[in-house]
Coordinates of C-alpha atoms and ligand atoms in Angstrom, one line a residue:
X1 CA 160.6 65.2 122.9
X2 CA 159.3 63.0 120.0
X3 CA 161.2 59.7 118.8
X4 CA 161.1 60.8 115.0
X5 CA 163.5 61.3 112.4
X6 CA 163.9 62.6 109.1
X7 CA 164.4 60.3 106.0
X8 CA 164.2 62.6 103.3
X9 CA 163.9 66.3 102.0
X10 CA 163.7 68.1 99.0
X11 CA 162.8 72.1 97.7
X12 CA 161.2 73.7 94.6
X13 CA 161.6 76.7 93.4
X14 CA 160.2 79.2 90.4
X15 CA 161.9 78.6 87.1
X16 CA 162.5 83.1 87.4
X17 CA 165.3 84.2 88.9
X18 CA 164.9 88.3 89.8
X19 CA 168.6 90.0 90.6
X20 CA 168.4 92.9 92.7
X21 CA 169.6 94.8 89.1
X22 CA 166.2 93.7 87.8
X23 CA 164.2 95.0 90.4
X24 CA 166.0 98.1 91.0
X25 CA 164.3 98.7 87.3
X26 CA 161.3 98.0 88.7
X27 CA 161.4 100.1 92.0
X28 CA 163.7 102.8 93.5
X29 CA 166.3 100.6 94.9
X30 CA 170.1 99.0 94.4
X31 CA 171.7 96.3 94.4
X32 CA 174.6 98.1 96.7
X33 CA 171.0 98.8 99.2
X34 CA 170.0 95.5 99.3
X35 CA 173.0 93.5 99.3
X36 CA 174.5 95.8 102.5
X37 CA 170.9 95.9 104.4
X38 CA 170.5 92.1 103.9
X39 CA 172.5 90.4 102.5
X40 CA 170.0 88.9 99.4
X41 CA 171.1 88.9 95.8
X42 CA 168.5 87.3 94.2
X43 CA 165.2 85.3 94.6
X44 CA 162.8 83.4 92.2
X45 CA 159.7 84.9 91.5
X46 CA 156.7 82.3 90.3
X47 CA 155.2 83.1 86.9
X48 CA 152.9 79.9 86.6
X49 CA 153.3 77.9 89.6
X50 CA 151.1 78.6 92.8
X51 CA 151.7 77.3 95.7
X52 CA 150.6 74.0 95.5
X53 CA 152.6 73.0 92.8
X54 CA 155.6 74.0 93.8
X55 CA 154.5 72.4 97.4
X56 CA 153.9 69.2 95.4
X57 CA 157.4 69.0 93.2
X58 CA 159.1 69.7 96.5
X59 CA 157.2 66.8 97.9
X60 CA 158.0 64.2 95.1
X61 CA 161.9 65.1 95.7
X62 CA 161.5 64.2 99.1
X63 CA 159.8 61.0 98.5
X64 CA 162.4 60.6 95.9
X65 CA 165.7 61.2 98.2
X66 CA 163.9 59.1 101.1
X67 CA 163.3 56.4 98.5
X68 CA 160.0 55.4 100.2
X69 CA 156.5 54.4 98.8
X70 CA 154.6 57.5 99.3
X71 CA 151.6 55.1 100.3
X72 CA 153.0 54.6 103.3
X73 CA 152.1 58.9 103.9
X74 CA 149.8 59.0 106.8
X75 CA 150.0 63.2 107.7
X76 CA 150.4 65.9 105.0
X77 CA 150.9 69.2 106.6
X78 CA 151.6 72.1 104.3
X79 CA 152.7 75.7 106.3
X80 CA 151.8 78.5 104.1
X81 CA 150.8 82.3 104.6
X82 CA 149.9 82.2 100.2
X83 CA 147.5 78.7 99.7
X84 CA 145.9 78.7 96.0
X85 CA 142.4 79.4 97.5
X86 CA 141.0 79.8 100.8
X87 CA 139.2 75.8 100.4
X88 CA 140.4 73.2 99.9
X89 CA 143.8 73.3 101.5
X90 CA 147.3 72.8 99.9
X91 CA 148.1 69.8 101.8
X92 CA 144.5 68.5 100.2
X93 CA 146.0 69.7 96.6
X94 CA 149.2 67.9 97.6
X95 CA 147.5 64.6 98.5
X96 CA 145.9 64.6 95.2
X97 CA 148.6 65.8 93.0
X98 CA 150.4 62.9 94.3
X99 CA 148.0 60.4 94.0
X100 CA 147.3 59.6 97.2
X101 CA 143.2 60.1 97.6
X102 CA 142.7 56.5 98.3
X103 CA 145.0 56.2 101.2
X104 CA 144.2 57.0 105.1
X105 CA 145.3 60.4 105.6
X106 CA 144.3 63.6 107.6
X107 CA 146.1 66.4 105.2
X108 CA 145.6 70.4 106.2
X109 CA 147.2 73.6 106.0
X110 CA 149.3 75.6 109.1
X111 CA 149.6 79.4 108.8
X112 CA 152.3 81.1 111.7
X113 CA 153.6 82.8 108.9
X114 CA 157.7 82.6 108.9
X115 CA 157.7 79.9 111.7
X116 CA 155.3 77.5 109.7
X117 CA 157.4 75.1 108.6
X118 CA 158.3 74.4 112.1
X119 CA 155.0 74.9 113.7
X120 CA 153.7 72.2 111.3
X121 CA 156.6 69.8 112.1
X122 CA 155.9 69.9 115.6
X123 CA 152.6 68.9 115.1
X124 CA 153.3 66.2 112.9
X125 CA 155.7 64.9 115.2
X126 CA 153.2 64.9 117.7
X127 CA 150.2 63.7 115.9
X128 CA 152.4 60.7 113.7
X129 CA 151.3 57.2 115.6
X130 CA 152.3 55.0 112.4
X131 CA 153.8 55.6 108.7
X132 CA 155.3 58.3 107.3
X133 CA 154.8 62.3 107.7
X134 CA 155.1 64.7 104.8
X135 CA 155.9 68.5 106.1
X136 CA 156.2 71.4 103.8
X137 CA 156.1 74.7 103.6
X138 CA 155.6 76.5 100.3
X139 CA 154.9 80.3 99.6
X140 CA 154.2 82.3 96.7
X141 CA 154.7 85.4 98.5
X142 CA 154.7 87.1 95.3
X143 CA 151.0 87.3 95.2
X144 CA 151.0 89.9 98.0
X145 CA 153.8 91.7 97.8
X146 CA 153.6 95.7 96.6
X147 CA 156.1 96.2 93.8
X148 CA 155.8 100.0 94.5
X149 CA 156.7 99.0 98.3
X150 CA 160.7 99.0 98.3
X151 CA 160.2 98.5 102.5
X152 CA 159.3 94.8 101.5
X153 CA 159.2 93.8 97.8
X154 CA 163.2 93.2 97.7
X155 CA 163.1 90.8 100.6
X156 CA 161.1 87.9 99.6
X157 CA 160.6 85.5 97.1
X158 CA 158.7 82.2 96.1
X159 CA 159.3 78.3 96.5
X160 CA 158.7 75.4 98.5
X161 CA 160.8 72.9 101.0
X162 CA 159.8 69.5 102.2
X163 CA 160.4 66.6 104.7
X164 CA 159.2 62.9 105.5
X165 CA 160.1 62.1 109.0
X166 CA 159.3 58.8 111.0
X167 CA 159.1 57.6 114.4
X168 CA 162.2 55.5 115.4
X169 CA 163.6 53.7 117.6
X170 CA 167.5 54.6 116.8
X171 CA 168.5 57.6 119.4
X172 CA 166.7 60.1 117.1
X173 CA 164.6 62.6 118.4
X174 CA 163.1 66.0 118.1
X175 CA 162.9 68.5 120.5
X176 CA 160.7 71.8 120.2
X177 CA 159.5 75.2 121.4
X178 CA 156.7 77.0 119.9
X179 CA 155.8 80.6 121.0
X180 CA 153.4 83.0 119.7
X181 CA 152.6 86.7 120.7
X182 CA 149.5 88.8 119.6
X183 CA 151.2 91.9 117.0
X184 CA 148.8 94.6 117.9
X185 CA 151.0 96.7 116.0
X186 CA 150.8 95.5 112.7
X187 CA 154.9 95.3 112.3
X188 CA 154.1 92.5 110.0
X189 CA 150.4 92.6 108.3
X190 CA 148.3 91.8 105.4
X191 CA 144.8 92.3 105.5
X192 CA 141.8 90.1 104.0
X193 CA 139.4 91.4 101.9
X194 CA 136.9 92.8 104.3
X195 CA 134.0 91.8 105.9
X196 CA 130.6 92.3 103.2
X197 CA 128.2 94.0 105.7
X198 CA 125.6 94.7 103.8
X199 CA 125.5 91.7 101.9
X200 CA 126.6 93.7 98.7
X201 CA 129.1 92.4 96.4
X202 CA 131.9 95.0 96.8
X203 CA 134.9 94.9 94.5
X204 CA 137.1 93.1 95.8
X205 CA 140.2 94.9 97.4
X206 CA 143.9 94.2 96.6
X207 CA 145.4 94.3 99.9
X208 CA 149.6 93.5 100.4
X209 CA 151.8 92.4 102.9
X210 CA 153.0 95.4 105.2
X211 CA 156.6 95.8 107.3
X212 CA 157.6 98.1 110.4
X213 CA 161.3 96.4 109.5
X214 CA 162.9 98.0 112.6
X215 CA 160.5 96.6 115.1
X216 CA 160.7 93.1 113.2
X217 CA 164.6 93.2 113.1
X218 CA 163.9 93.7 117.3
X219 CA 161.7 91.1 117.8
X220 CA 163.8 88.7 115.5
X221 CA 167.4 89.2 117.6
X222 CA 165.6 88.8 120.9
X223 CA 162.8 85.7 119.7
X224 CA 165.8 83.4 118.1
X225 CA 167.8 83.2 121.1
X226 CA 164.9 82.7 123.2
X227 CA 164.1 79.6 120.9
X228 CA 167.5 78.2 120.4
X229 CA 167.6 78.5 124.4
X230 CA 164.9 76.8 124.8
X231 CA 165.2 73.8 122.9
X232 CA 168.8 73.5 124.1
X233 CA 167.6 73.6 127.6
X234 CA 170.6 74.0 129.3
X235 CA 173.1 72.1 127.3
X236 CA 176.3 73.8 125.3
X237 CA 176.1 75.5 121.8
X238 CA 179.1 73.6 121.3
X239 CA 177.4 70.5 121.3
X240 CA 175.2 71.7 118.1
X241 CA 176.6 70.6 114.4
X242 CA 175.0 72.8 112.3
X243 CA 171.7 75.8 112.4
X244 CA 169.6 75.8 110.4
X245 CA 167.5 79.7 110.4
X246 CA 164.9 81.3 108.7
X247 CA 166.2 83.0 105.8
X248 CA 165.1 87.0 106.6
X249 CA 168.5 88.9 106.7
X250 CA 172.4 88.3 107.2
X251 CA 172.1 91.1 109.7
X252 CA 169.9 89.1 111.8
X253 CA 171.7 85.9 111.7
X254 CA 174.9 87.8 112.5
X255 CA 173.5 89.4 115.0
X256 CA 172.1 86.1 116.4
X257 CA 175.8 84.4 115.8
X258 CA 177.5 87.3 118.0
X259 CA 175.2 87.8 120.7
X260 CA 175.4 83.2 121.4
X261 CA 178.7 83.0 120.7
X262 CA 177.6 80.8 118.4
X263 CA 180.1 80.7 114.4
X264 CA 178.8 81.5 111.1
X265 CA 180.5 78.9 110.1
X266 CA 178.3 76.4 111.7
X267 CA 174.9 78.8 110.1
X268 CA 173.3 77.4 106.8
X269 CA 172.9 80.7 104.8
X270 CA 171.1 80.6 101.4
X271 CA 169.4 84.0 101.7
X272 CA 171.9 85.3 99.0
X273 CA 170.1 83.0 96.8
X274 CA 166.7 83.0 97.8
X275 CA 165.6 86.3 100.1
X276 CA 163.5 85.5 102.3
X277 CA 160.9 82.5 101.8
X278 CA 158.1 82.5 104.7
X279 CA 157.2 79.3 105.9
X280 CA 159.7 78.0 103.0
X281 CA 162.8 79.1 103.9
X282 CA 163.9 76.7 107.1
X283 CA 162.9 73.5 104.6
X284 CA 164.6 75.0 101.5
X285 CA 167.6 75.6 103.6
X286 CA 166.8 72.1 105.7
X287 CA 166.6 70.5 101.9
X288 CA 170.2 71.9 100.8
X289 CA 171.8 70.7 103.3
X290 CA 170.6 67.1 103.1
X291 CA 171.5 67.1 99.6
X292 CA 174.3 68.5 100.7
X293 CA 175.4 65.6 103.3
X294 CA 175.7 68.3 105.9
X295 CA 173.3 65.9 108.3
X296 CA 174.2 63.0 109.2
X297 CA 173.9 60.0 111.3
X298 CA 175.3 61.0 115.3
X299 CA 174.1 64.8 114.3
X300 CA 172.9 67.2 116.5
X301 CA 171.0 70.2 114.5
X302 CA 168.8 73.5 115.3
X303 CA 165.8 74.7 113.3
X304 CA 164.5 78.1 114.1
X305 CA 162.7 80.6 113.0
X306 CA 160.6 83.9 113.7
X307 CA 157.8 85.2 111.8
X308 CA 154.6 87.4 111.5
X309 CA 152.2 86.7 114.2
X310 CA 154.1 87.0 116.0
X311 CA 155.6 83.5 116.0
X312 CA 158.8 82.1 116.9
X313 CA 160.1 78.5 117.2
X314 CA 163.1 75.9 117.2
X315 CA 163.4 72.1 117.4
X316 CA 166.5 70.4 117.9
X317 CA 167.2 67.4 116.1
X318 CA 169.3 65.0 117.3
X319 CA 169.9 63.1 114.0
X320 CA 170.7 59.2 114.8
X321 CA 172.5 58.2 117.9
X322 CA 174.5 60.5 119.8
X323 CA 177.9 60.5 121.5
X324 CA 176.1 61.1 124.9
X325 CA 173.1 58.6 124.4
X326 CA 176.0 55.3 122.9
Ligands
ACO401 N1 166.1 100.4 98.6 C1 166.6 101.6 98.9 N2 166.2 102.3 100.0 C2 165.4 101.7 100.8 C3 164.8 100.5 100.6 C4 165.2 99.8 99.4 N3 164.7 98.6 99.1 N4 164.0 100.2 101.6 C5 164.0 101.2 102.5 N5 164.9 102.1 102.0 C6 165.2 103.4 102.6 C7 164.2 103.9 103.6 O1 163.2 104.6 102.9 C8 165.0 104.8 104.5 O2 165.1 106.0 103.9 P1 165.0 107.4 104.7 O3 166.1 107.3 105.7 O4 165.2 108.4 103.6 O5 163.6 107.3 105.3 C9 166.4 104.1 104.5 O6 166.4 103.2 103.4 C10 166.7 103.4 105.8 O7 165.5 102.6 106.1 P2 165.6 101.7 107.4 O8 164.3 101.1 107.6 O9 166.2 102.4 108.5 O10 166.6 100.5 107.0 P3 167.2 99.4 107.9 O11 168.7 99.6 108.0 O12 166.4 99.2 109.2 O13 166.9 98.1 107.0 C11 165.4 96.3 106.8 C12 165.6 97.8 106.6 C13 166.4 95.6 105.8 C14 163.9 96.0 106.3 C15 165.6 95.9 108.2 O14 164.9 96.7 109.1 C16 165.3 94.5 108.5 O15 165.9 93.6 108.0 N6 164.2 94.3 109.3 C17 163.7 92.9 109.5 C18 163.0 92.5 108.3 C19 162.6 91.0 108.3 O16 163.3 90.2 108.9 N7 161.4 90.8 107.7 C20 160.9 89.5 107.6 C21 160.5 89.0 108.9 S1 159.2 88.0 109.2 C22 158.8 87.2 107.9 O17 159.7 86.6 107.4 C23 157.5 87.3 107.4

């Protein structure tokens, strides 16, 4: 458990909005397929940003809504699956972009896929001794998807969320669980380039992200209630205010909600909006409801989220003071 809190968020996203209508003319596929399979009705789709810029405009919101001087940033960790470039990092690109190349900061990249966000947030948590920590995660999954591959080109889509958070001494804390587990099946997979054996320039491949969607809807209802378990450790569901999940699929999340006994009601759900986001989609979501006011002080919130990897994860916020620790 780590004595920080969060003190601001905010999200980016494309300026292109794709409805499932558009990209039915695109691929064989329907609105009436993808709304009932999972629940998404549109996502943005980057035509000019890459992923460090929409990383960095999701950063300046969150410096903006915590109303902090970003030189007091001492951690920038950016979760992403789709940097720019292999070198140098987002988080590097993010320090710059936001002026910051003069301060005392240790800035790098996290890659667990879909549980990034929260993977990096951990760490940050754990590695923040003084100042301020800036978390994103920010995907332009775009770059690697197939548009001929109807299996995964209608569930994702581009954009960036981010948080500050700072140790206190207030009753705040963070609890987490982190879990990952080698996918020898390639249920979720996209390839590098290849190795250059013979020390030959080769043309360079096109390689794209890759989905056994059954075995990934199977992991996914059995790895979120593991994490939500786990960060609970032992204590009610009732207790909890609000979820926040990775964005992947209504089914999922109904799936999840049934199985706890846990309401829908209490679920953030922006995947209508969005589809699915990566390492994005818990901070987009984590972003909305900020600006929404749905966290506030005396909350008690869950984070999780399951990705390629495999990787799965939670942390449990307790946001401020709690009934049980006045
Ligand atoms: N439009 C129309 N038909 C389609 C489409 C599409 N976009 N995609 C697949 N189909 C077809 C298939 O070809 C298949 O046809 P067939 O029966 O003639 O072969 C049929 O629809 C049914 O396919 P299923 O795979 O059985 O569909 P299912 O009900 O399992 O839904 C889905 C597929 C939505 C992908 C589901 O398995 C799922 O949600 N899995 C988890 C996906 C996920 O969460 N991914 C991201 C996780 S990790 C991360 O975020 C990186």
């Amino acid at each position: 458990m780590e004595n920080v809190k969060i003190i601001g968020a905010g999200y980016a996203i494309p300026d292109q909005k794709v409805s499932n209508e558009k990209l039915s003319q695109v691929v064989d596929t329907s609105d009436e397929w993808i709304r009932s399979r999972t629940g998404i009705v549109s996502r943005y789709i980057s035509r000019q940003e890459n992923t460090s810029d929409l990383a960095l405009r999701a950063a300046k919101e969150a410096i903006q809504s915590a109303g902090i001087d970003s030189r007091m940033i001492r951690l920038i960790l950016v979760a992403t699956l789709t940097p720019d470039n292999y070198t140098p990092t987002v988080a590097c690109q993010v320090q710059a972009g936001l002026g910051l190349n003069d301060q005392p900061i240790m800035a790098f990249d996290i890659n667990a896929a879909c549980s990034g966000f929260l993977f990096a947030l951990e760490c940050a948590a754990s590695l923040l001794k003084e100042g301020v920590a800036l978390v994103i995660g920010a995907e332009t999954l775009s770059k690697i998807l197939d548009w001929n591959d109807r299996n995964t080109c209608v569930l994702f889509g581009d954009g960036a969320g981010a948080c500050l958070i700072q140790r206190v001494q207030d009753g705040s804390s963070m609890t987490f669980y982190a879990r990952s587990q080698g996918d020898v099946d390639h249920a979720l997979y996209c390839p590098d380039r290849g190795l250059q054996p013979d020390l030959v320039n080769q043309a360079q491949q096109k390689t794209y992200l890759s989905m056994k969607g059954r075995d990934v809807f199977r992991f996914a209802i059995q790895a979120m209630p593991d994490a939500i378990q786990q960060v609970l450790a032992g204590q009610s569901l009732d207790s909890v205010d609000l979820m926040i999940p990775h964005q992947a699929n209504i089914r999922i999340l109904e799936h999840v909600s049934k199985k706890m006994g846990f309401g829908m009601e209490k679920m953030f759900v922006n995947l209508d909006t969005f589809g699915n986001t990566s390492a994005a989609s818990v901070p987009i979501a984590l972003a909305q409801a900020w600006e929404q006011g749905k966290i506030q002080e005396g909350m008690h919130v869950i984070l999780v989220g399951f990705g390629a990897g495999f990787t799965w994860a939670a942390c449990r916020i307790q946001h401020g003071k709690g009934e049980d620790t006045q």
